[in-house]
Tab-separated table of C-alpha atoms in Angstrom:
chain	number	residue	atom	x	y	z
A	1	MET	CA	0.000	0.000	0.000
A	2	THR	CA	1.536	3.317	-1.062
A	3	ASP	CA	1.505	6.435	1.083
A	4	GLU	CA	-1.187	7.879	-1.147
A	5	ASP	CA	-3.310	4.752	-0.751
A	6	LEU	CA	-2.890	4.885	3.012
A	7	ARG	CA	-3.844	8.557	3.095
A	8	THR	CA	-6.897	7.826	0.952
A	9	GLN	CA	-7.929	5.035	3.286
A	10	LEU	CA	-7.395	7.160	6.387
A	11	ALA	CA	-9.416	9.973	4.835
A	12	LYS	CA	-12.435	7.688	5.012
A	13	ALA	CA	-12.136	7.706	8.805
A	14	ASP	CA	-11.837	11.512	9.002
A	15	PRO	CA	-14.465	12.788	11.476
A	16	CYS	CA	-14.425	16.199	9.791
A	17	PRO	CA	-13.615	15.776	6.105
A	18	PRO	CA	-12.950	18.824	3.921
A	19	THR	CA	-16.442	18.527	2.458
A	20	GLN	CA	-18.014	19.095	5.870
A	21	PRO	CA	-18.768	22.806	6.308
A	22	VAL	CA	-17.438	24.722	9.301
A	23	ASP	CA	-18.029	28.287	10.421
A	24	GLY	CA	-16.454	30.642	7.925
A	25	ALA	CA	-13.970	33.309	8.955
A	26	GLY	CA	-16.286	35.997	7.570
A	27	SER	CA	-19.410	34.873	9.389
A	28	PRO	CA	-20.990	37.206	11.964
A	29	ARG	CA	-20.179	34.641	14.669
A	30	ALA	CA	-16.540	34.535	13.629
A	31	GLN	CA	-16.280	38.297	13.442
A	32	ASN	CA	-17.749	38.624	16.922
A	33	LEU	CA	-15.199	36.117	18.210
A	34	LEU	CA	-12.413	37.989	16.453
A	35	GLU	CA	-13.400	41.281	18.051
A	36	ASP	CA	-13.777	39.701	21.472
A	37	VAL	CA	-10.285	38.204	21.272
A	38	MET	CA	-8.707	41.437	20.036
A	39	SER	CA	-10.405	43.409	22.759
A	40	THR	CA	-8.546	41.341	25.339
A	41	PRO	CA	-5.541	43.288	26.667
A	42	ILE	CA	-2.463	41.218	26.066
A	43	ASP	CA	-0.958	42.047	29.414
A	44	HIS	CA	-4.018	41.655	31.607
A	45	PRO	CA	-5.997	38.531	32.414
A	46	ALA	CA	-9.319	38.263	30.558
A	47	ALA	CA	-12.338	38.797	32.782
A	48	GLU	CA	-14.730	37.044	30.474
A	49	HIS	CA	-14.775	34.227	27.991
A	50	PRO	CA	-13.867	35.645	24.547
A	51	THR	CA	-17.269	34.747	23.137
A	52	GLY	CA	-18.485	37.690	25.145
A	53	GLN	CA	-20.510	35.611	27.514
A	54	PRO	CA	-19.554	35.398	31.136
A	55	SER	CA	-18.121	32.019	31.794
A	56	THR	CA	-20.657	29.823	33.472
A	57	ASN	CA	-17.877	27.554	34.505
A	58	ALA	CA	-15.921	29.047	37.390
A	59	HIS	CA	-13.239	26.406	36.977
A	60	ARG	CA	-12.743	27.425	33.350
A	61	SER	CA	-12.364	31.072	34.404
A	62	ARG	CA	-9.741	30.133	36.972
A	63	ARG	CA	-7.937	28.051	34.359
A	64	TRP	CA	-7.994	30.954	31.948
A	65	ALA	CA	-6.667	33.323	34.570
A	66	ALA	CA	-3.877	30.866	35.404
A	67	VAL	CA	-2.910	30.494	31.735
A	68	LEU	CA	-2.890	34.239	31.171
A	69	ALA	CA	-1.043	34.931	34.422
A	70	GLY	CA	1.468	32.318	33.377
A	71	ALA	CA	1.852	33.963	29.982
A	72	ALA	CA	2.448	37.318	31.678
A	73	GLY	CA	5.008	35.596	33.859
A	74	VAL	CA	6.741	34.329	30.736
A	75	ALA	CA	7.140	37.905	29.525
A	76	VAL	CA	8.758	38.806	32.844
A	77	ALA	CA	10.966	35.715	32.763
A	78	ALA	CA	12.081	36.511	29.227
A	79	ALA	CA	13.098	39.988	30.305
A	80	LEU	CA	15.158	38.475	33.082
A	81	VAL	CA	16.988	36.025	30.826
A	82	ALA	CA	19.678	38.570	29.997
A	83	ASN	CA	20.339	39.005	33.697
A	84	ALA	CA	20.013	35.356	34.578
A	85	SER	CA	23.717	34.977	35.166
A	86	LEU	CA	23.491	37.388	38.084
A	87	GLY	CA	21.247	34.922	39.865
A	88	ASN	CA	23.475	31.909	39.199
A	89	SER	CA	26.419	30.792	41.213
A	90	PRO	CA	29.232	30.481	38.711
A	91	GLU	CA	31.409	28.746	41.255
A	92	LEU	CA	29.045	25.762	41.510
A	93	PRO	CA	30.014	22.759	39.376
A	94	PRO	CA	27.537	21.645	36.706
A	95	LEU	CA	24.592	19.676	38.006
A	96	ALA	CA	24.778	16.087	36.811
A	97	LEU	CA	21.559	14.377	35.751
A	98	ALA	CA	20.979	11.084	33.991
A	99	MET	CA	18.809	10.448	30.996
A	100	PRO	CA	16.428	7.538	31.473
A	101	ALA	CA	17.495	4.297	29.844
A	102	ALA	CA	15.947	3.592	26.458
A	103	ASP	CA	14.292	0.461	27.762
A	104	SER	CA	12.865	2.100	30.836
A	105	LEU	CA	9.557	2.869	29.135
A	106	GLY	CA	6.862	2.383	31.708
A	107	SER	CA	3.336	3.695	31.290
A	108	CYS	CA	3.336	7.475	31.360
A	109	VAL	CA	1.459	9.464	33.938
A	110	VAL	CA	-0.932	11.934	32.354
A	111	PHE	CA	0.732	15.326	32.397
A	112	ASP	CA	-0.470	17.303	35.384
A	113	ALA	CA	0.770	20.727	36.471
A	114	SER	CA	0.519	19.696	40.110
A	115	LEU	CA	2.902	16.801	39.467
A	116	LEU	CA	5.291	19.118	37.663
A	117	ALA	CA	5.165	21.562	40.566
A	118	ALA	CA	6.295	18.810	42.919
A	119	VAL	CA	9.494	17.823	41.093
A	120	PRO	CA	12.678	18.814	42.929
A	121	VAL	CA	14.619	19.951	39.862
A	122	ALA	CA	13.369	22.029	36.934
A	123	PHE	CA	15.054	24.533	34.709
A	124	SER	CA	15.195	26.038	31.257
A	125	GLY	CA	18.399	26.093	29.291
A	126	THR	CA	20.066	25.994	25.911
A	127	VAL	CA	22.063	23.038	24.653
A	128	LYS	CA	25.698	24.003	24.451
A	129	ASP	CA	27.127	20.663	23.389
A	130	VAL	CA	25.991	17.169	22.439
A	131	THR	CA	28.526	14.353	22.614
A	132	ASP	CA	28.479	10.575	22.760
A	133	ASP	CA	28.539	10.862	26.533
A	134	GLY	CA	25.733	13.318	26.972
A	135	VAL	CA	24.355	16.819	26.697
A	136	VAL	CA	25.524	20.064	28.286
A	137	LEU	CA	23.022	22.856	28.795
A	138	ASP	CA	23.559	26.481	29.817
A	139	VAL	CA	20.808	27.255	32.308
A	140	ASP	CA	18.905	30.526	31.966
A	141	ARG	CA	16.316	29.944	34.646
A	142	TRP	CA	15.901	27.659	37.634
A	143	TYR	CA	12.328	26.781	38.560
A	144	ALA	CA	13.302	24.350	41.311
A	145	SER	CA	16.561	22.986	42.598
A	146	ASP	CA	17.764	20.879	45.483
A	147	ALA	CA	21.463	21.536	44.799
A	148	GLY	CA	21.948	25.244	44.367
A	149	GLU	CA	21.615	26.954	40.984
A	150	PRO	CA	24.657	26.141	38.863
A	151	SER	CA	24.926	27.767	35.475
A	152	GLN	CA	25.274	24.435	33.655
A	153	VAL	CA	23.646	21.026	33.705
A	154	GLU	CA	25.151	17.871	32.258
A	155	LEU	CA	22.839	15.076	31.130
A	156	SER	CA	24.564	11.722	30.892
A	157	ILE	CA	23.200	9.201	28.417
A	158	ALA	CA	22.354	5.731	29.677
A	159	ASP	CA	23.937	2.751	27.941
A	160	GLY	CA	21.898	1.606	25.009
A	161	PRO	CA	20.930	2.554	21.493
A	162	ASN	CA	20.671	5.990	20.066
A	163	SER	CA	21.659	9.425	20.983
A	164	ALA	CA	20.475	12.211	23.195
A	165	ALA	CA	16.817	11.499	22.718
A	166	LEU	CA	14.062	11.572	25.282
A	167	ASP	CA	10.625	10.343	24.285
A	168	GLY	CA	11.209	11.541	20.739
A	169	VAL	CA	12.733	14.812	21.962
A	170	ASP	CA	16.146	15.276	20.378
A	171	PHE	CA	18.497	17.575	22.234
A	172	THR	CA	20.008	19.768	19.557
A	173	THR	CA	22.848	22.227	20.000
A	174	GLY	CA	21.596	25.787	20.205
A	175	GLN	CA	18.014	24.815	21.000
A	176	ARG	CA	16.324	25.699	24.270
A	177	TYR	CA	14.549	23.181	26.483
A	178	LEU	CA	12.531	22.912	29.676
A	179	VAL	CA	13.769	20.048	31.803
A	180	SER	CA	12.497	18.497	35.002
A	181	ALA	CA	14.158	15.731	36.973
A	182	THR	CA	13.406	13.493	39.919
A	183	GLY	CA	15.936	11.467	41.828
A	184	GLY	CA	18.723	12.640	39.554
A	185	VAL	CA	16.973	11.315	36.419
A	186	VAL	CA	15.406	13.496	33.748
A	187	ASN	CA	11.637	13.122	33.521
A	188	GLY	CA	10.175	12.156	30.146
A	189	CYS	CA	6.504	11.655	29.373
A	190	GLY	CA	5.978	15.299	28.534
A	191	PHE	CA	7.591	16.621	31.705
A	192	SER	CA	10.618	17.794	29.723
A	193	GLY	CA	10.823	19.084	26.173
A	194	PRO	CA	11.501	21.956	23.783
A	195	ALA	CA	10.838	25.375	25.271
A	196	THR	CA	7.817	26.583	23.357
A	197	ALA	CA	5.932	29.629	24.624
A	198	GLU	CA	3.002	27.541	25.809
A	199	TYR	CA	5.161	24.956	27.510
A	200	GLU	CA	7.113	27.692	29.240
A	201	ALA	CA	3.861	29.202	30.453
A	202	GLN	CA	2.967	25.829	31.969
A	203	PHE	CA	6.292	25.613	33.781
A	204	THR	CA	5.963	29.169	35.015
A	205	ALA	CA	2.434	28.596	36.252
A	206	ALA	CA	3.329	25.287	37.887
A	207	PHE	CA	6.167	26.784	39.922
A	208	ALA	CA	4.552	30.131	40.656
A	209	ASN	CA	4.047	30.765	44.360
B	1	MET	CA	9.537	44.754	35.841
B	2	ASP	CA	7.007	46.761	33.791
B	3	THR	CA	4.933	45.137	31.083
B	4	ASP	CA	5.577	45.699	27.392
B	5	PRO	CA	5.911	49.442	26.857
B	6	ASP	CA	4.329	49.712	23.428
B	7	VAL	CA	1.334	47.444	23.237
B	8	ASP	CA	-1.969	48.847	24.447
B	9	HIS	CA	-0.413	52.331	24.706
B	10	ASP	CA	0.768	53.108	21.179
B	11	PRO	CA	-2.214	53.458	18.803
B	12	GLY	CA	0.002	52.665	15.834
B	13	ALA	CA	1.253	49.480	17.426
B	14	VAL	CA	-2.274	48.504	18.387
B	15	ALA	CA	-3.566	49.003	14.855
B	16	GLY	CA	-0.649	47.057	13.395
B	17	ARG	CA	-1.193	44.226	15.798
B	18	ARG	CA	-4.893	44.063	14.996
B	19	GLU	CA	-4.181	43.977	11.286
B	20	ARG	CA	-1.656	41.186	11.681
B	21	PHE	CA	-4.028	39.180	13.831
B	22	GLU	CA	-6.904	39.637	11.401
B	23	LEU	CA	-4.734	38.152	8.679
B	24	LEU	CA	-3.768	35.260	10.934
B	25	PHE	CA	-7.396	34.708	11.910
B	26	ALA	CA	-8.439	34.469	8.259
B	27	LEU	CA	-5.714	31.898	7.696
B	28	VAL	CA	-6.299	29.630	10.670
B	29	TYR	CA	-9.920	29.965	11.847
B	30	GLU	CA	-11.478	27.298	9.623
B	31	PRO	CA	-8.572	24.814	9.743
B	32	LEU	CA	-8.495	25.130	13.539
B	33	GLN	CA	-12.141	24.131	13.757
B	34	ARG	CA	-11.480	21.039	11.658
B	35	TYR	CA	-8.406	20.211	13.718
B	36	VAL	CA	-10.337	20.339	16.986
B	37	ARG	CA	-13.457	18.631	15.616
B	38	ARG	CA	-11.284	15.711	14.538
B	39	ARG	CA	-9.971	15.209	18.041
B	40	ALA	CA	-12.499	16.414	20.563
B	41	GLU	CA	-16.076	15.992	21.635
B	42	SER	CA	-18.337	18.569	20.010
B	43	THR	CA	-18.977	20.227	23.375
B	44	LEU	CA	-15.314	21.229	23.635
B	45	VAL	CA	-14.760	22.599	20.147
B	46	ASP	CA	-15.872	26.201	20.653
B	47	ASP	CA	-13.939	26.621	23.906
B	48	VAL	CA	-10.745	25.087	22.547
B	49	VAL	CA	-10.862	27.196	19.391
B	50	ALA	CA	-11.481	30.329	21.442
B	51	ASP	CA	-8.675	29.456	23.875
B	52	THR	CA	-6.346	28.894	20.946
B	53	LEU	CA	-7.178	32.216	19.353
B	54	LEU	CA	-6.596	33.978	22.633
B	55	VAL	CA	-3.134	32.452	22.947
B	56	LEU	CA	-2.387	33.385	19.340
B	57	TRP	CA	-3.456	36.964	20.080
B	58	ARG	CA	-1.261	37.166	23.163
B	59	ARG	CA	1.683	35.428	21.483
B	60	LEU	CA	1.311	37.050	18.062
B	61	ASP	CA	4.958	38.083	17.984
B	62	ASP	CA	5.998	34.440	18.463
B	63	VAL	CA	4.029	33.075	15.508
B	64	PRO	CA	6.638	31.931	12.976
B	65	VAL	CA	6.380	33.302	9.456
B	66	ALA	CA	5.514	30.628	6.854
B	67	ASN	CA	4.573	28.177	9.640
B	68	GLU	CA	1.584	30.021	11.056
B	69	LEU	CA	-0.889	27.167	10.620
B	70	SER	CA	1.378	24.437	11.968
B	71	TRP	CA	2.236	26.588	14.964
B	72	SER	CA	-1.456	27.270	15.558
B	73	TYR	CA	-2.205	23.551	15.485
B	74	GLY	CA	0.431	23.130	18.196
B	75	VAL	CA	-1.287	25.745	20.330
B	76	ALA	CA	-4.669	24.100	19.766
B	77	ARG	CA	-3.200	20.746	20.733
B	78	ARG	CA	-2.034	22.150	24.043
B	79	CYS	CA	-5.287	24.018	24.648
B	80	LEU	CA	-7.203	20.785	24.105
B	81	ALA	CA	-4.891	18.998	26.525
B	82	ASN	CA	-5.432	21.792	29.055
B	83	GLN	CA	-9.183	21.458	28.670
B	84	ARG	CA	-9.003	17.753	29.389
B	85	ARG	CA	-6.627	18.160	32.321
B	86	SER	CA	-8.893	20.793	33.817
B	87	ALA	CA	-11.743	18.339	33.645
B	88	ALA	CA	-9.512	15.943	35.619
B	89	ARG	CA	-10.227	13.096	33.263
B	90	PRO	CA	-7.160	11.008	32.509
B	91	LEU	CA	-8.895	8.913	29.890
B	92	GLN	CA	-8.442	5.203	29.933
B	93	LEU	CA	-8.413	3.447	26.583
B	94	VAL	CA	-12.059	2.440	26.899
B	95	GLN	CA	-13.107	5.961	27.805
B	96	ARG	CA	-11.007	7.330	24.965
B	97	LEU	CA	-12.800	5.046	22.572
B	98	GLU	CA	-16.087	6.347	23.878
B	99	THR	CA	-15.195	10.007	23.441
B	100	ASP	CA	-12.721	9.987	20.549
B	101	PRO	CA	-14.647	10.814	17.393
B	102	THR	CA	-12.267	8.637	15.425
B	103	ALA	CA	-13.014	5.592	17.517
B	104	GLN	CA	-16.696	5.205	16.785
B	105	ILE	CA	-16.933	1.665	15.514
B	106	SER	CA	-19.954	0.871	13.470
B	107	SER	CA	-22.266	-1.556	15.208
B	108	HIS	CA	-24.421	-2.239	12.185
B	109	SER	CA	-25.136	-5.895	11.762
B	110	THR	CA	-24.552	-5.728	8.030
B	111	GLU	CA	-21.598	-3.747	6.751
B	112	THR	CA	-20.156	-3.178	3.347
B	113	ALA	CA	-16.509	-3.916	2.724
B	114	ALA	CA	-15.829	-0.176	2.785
B	115	GLU	CA	-17.460	0.166	6.190
B	116	VAL	CA	-15.443	-2.751	7.491
B	117	GLN	CA	-12.277	-1.076	6.248
B	118	VAL	CA	-13.182	2.178	8.002
B	119	ASP	CA	-13.847	0.261	11.213
B	120	LEU	CA	-10.465	-1.430	10.907
B	121	LEU	CA	-8.812	1.952	10.445
B	122	ARG	CA	-10.523	3.448	13.450
B	123	ALA	CA	-9.681	0.460	15.613
B	124	ALA	CA	-6.062	0.622	14.472
B	125	LEU	CA	-5.947	4.353	15.246
B	126	ALA	CA	-7.363	3.756	18.709
B	127	GLU	CA	-4.632	1.195	19.389
B	128	LEU	CA	-1.854	3.711	18.753
B	129	ASP	CA	-0.405	5.720	21.608
B	130	ASP	CA	-1.364	9.380	21.746
B	131	ASP	CA	1.771	10.707	20.091
B	132	ASP	CA	1.679	8.206	17.218
B	133	ARG	CA	-2.007	8.817	16.643
B	134	GLU	CA	-1.460	12.567	16.518
B	135	LEU	CA	1.460	12.091	14.135
B	136	LEU	CA	-0.668	10.047	11.755
B	137	ARG	CA	-3.659	12.375	11.943
B	138	LEU	CA	-1.533	15.419	11.161
B	139	TRP	CA	-0.096	13.600	8.155
B	140	ALA	CA	-3.336	12.086	6.858
B	141	TRP	CA	-6.041	14.585	7.789
B	142	GLU	CA	-4.250	17.922	8.106
B	143	GLN	CA	-2.049	16.811	5.172
B	144	LEU	CA	1.115	18.155	6.807
B	145	GLU	CA	4.638	17.285	5.743
B	146	PRO	CA	7.186	16.119	8.345
B	147	ARG	CA	8.785	19.557	8.709
B	148	GLU	CA	5.341	21.048	9.424
B	149	ILE	CA	4.452	18.249	11.835
B	150	ALA	CA	7.721	18.992	13.613
B	151	VAL	CA	6.499	22.547	14.263
B	152	VAL	CA	3.207	21.266	15.673
B	153	LEU	CA	4.833	18.757	17.989
B	154	ALA	CA	7.945	20.860	18.756
B	155	VAL	CA	10.324	18.085	17.762
B	156	THR	CA	12.867	17.751	14.990
B	157	PRO	CA	11.793	16.889	11.426
B	158	ASN	CA	14.123	13.915	11.593
B	159	ALA	CA	12.341	12.530	14.641
B	160	VAL	CA	9.024	12.996	12.837
B	161	SER	CA	10.196	11.205	9.702
B	162	ILE	CA	11.509	8.227	11.620
B	163	ARG	CA	8.453	7.837	13.777
B	164	LEU	CA	6.003	8.517	10.942
B	165	HIS	CA	7.568	5.820	8.810
B	166	ARG	CA	7.156	3.317	11.634
B	167	VAL	CA	3.557	4.322	12.326
B	168	LYS	CA	2.560	4.098	8.664
B	169	GLN	CA	4.044	0.616	8.444
B	170	ARG	CA	2.088	-0.411	11.491
B	171	MET	CA	-1.145	0.957	10.047
B	172	ARG	CA	-0.600	-0.890	6.785
B	173	GLN	CA	-0.168	-4.131	8.699
B	174	SER	CA	-3.116	-3.478	11.000
B	175	THR	CA	-5.584	-2.698	8.264
B	176	GLN	CA	-4.889	-5.472	5.820
B	177	GLN	CA	-7.920	-7.686	5.436
B	178	PRO	CA	-7.453	-11.362	4.628
B	179	ASP	CA	-8.520	-12.141	1.083
B	180	VAL	CA	-10.242	-15.360	2.016
B	181	GLY	CA	-11.734	-17.063	-0.954
B	182	LYS	CA	-10.517	-14.449	-3.371
B	183	ASN	CA	-8.151	-16.741	-5.214
B	184	LEU	CA	-10.132	-19.929	-5.028
B	185	ASP	CA	-11.597	-21.392	-8.108
B	186	PRO	CA	-15.329	-21.955	-8.165
B	187	GLY	CA	-16.041	-24.890	-5.889
B	188	GLY	CA	-13.202	-23.889	-3.571
B	189	HIS	CA	-10.404	-25.644	-5.407
B	190	LYS	CA	-6.806	-24.688	-4.920
B	191	PRO	CA	-5.524	-21.690	-6.862
B	192	LEU	CA	-3.768	-22.203	-10.198
B	193	GLU	CA	-0.286	-21.555	-8.710
B	194	ALA	CA	-0.594	-24.402	-6.246
B	195	THR	CA	-1.936	-26.625	-8.989
B	196	LYS	CA	1.193	-25.929	-11.031
B	197	GLU	CA	3.442	-26.918	-8.125
B	198	GLU	CA	1.709	-30.227	-7.857
B	199	ARG	CA	2.534	-31.170	-11.390
């Protein structure tokens, strides 16, 4: 079966095929949504659901406020990146963490911010070097640490196949990552990964006190 | 530390931002609805799409040029995950089958071959882990290439290519139907090839 055949077959199981109409971008409903979103100040939490209706779900409102507060925190954190070195202790040796072994794949816990908040080690940093032995990251922010706040972290690779990969996450030189660790071992299962804006907001919100 | 000095205070910046977002909205609004409808219960679609748009509005400066749609899918993916986490429902496989719109297996007593094939596909999709299923859906339904999928999932294109190849192979194997009786002569005799070997 060719790729095209497989795609054609999978298209038959598409719950929303291209022929199924959806709300158009020019519809009155869409335009109302657009205006509601654009009327939301980007540096203040939204008071109402962007459809213009007060949220009838208090939990959803709290979740929204947490996401937006986290996003605002990201802006603050980004501004502090340039000064991050002032908060680090350059005299501390690099923190050594181990990557989980390739065959240590147990069932993953569903990602939960409360679980993330409880990990003893979490940081954001940029990969400085990738070798056969491991990965070196320059830390720009510590979210949690049980061993001071060194400016570098070294991830050692467990014996086994492949390179510096974690649950499909490849550590690449020059790229920035959010990493959490428990018991000296890096957490996979979505608790570490590339530092996207949304992921960073989750880390910020999880460790906010 | 003060908040951004220009946004919300500079009318020119505000107008420029609105114009940029209106262009982005026109590009992503309909595809985002399809993306969410393919993965979520209908009751969640409006909220997830709205949440996504709000993040895109707040993070407009982060939206990568030429990868706007892929990036938006990534935001929607996380917004959908947030919705489900907020509901405190870590879905078990059975529950996922009940709520996943792709996992609705036909229960009709008589099915055409095409319907059987669709059921096989849906069952095979449901058997995949979340990441593999998302990979395949992005490739098959959103019609994304590996480099675009990499933007959605925030991984390298190489990692996508390797994993996608493996998932496609698995789907091919899972969805092959046995051709029982196809090659039998009338009366159920052995096929011609076997007859030749017997000579």
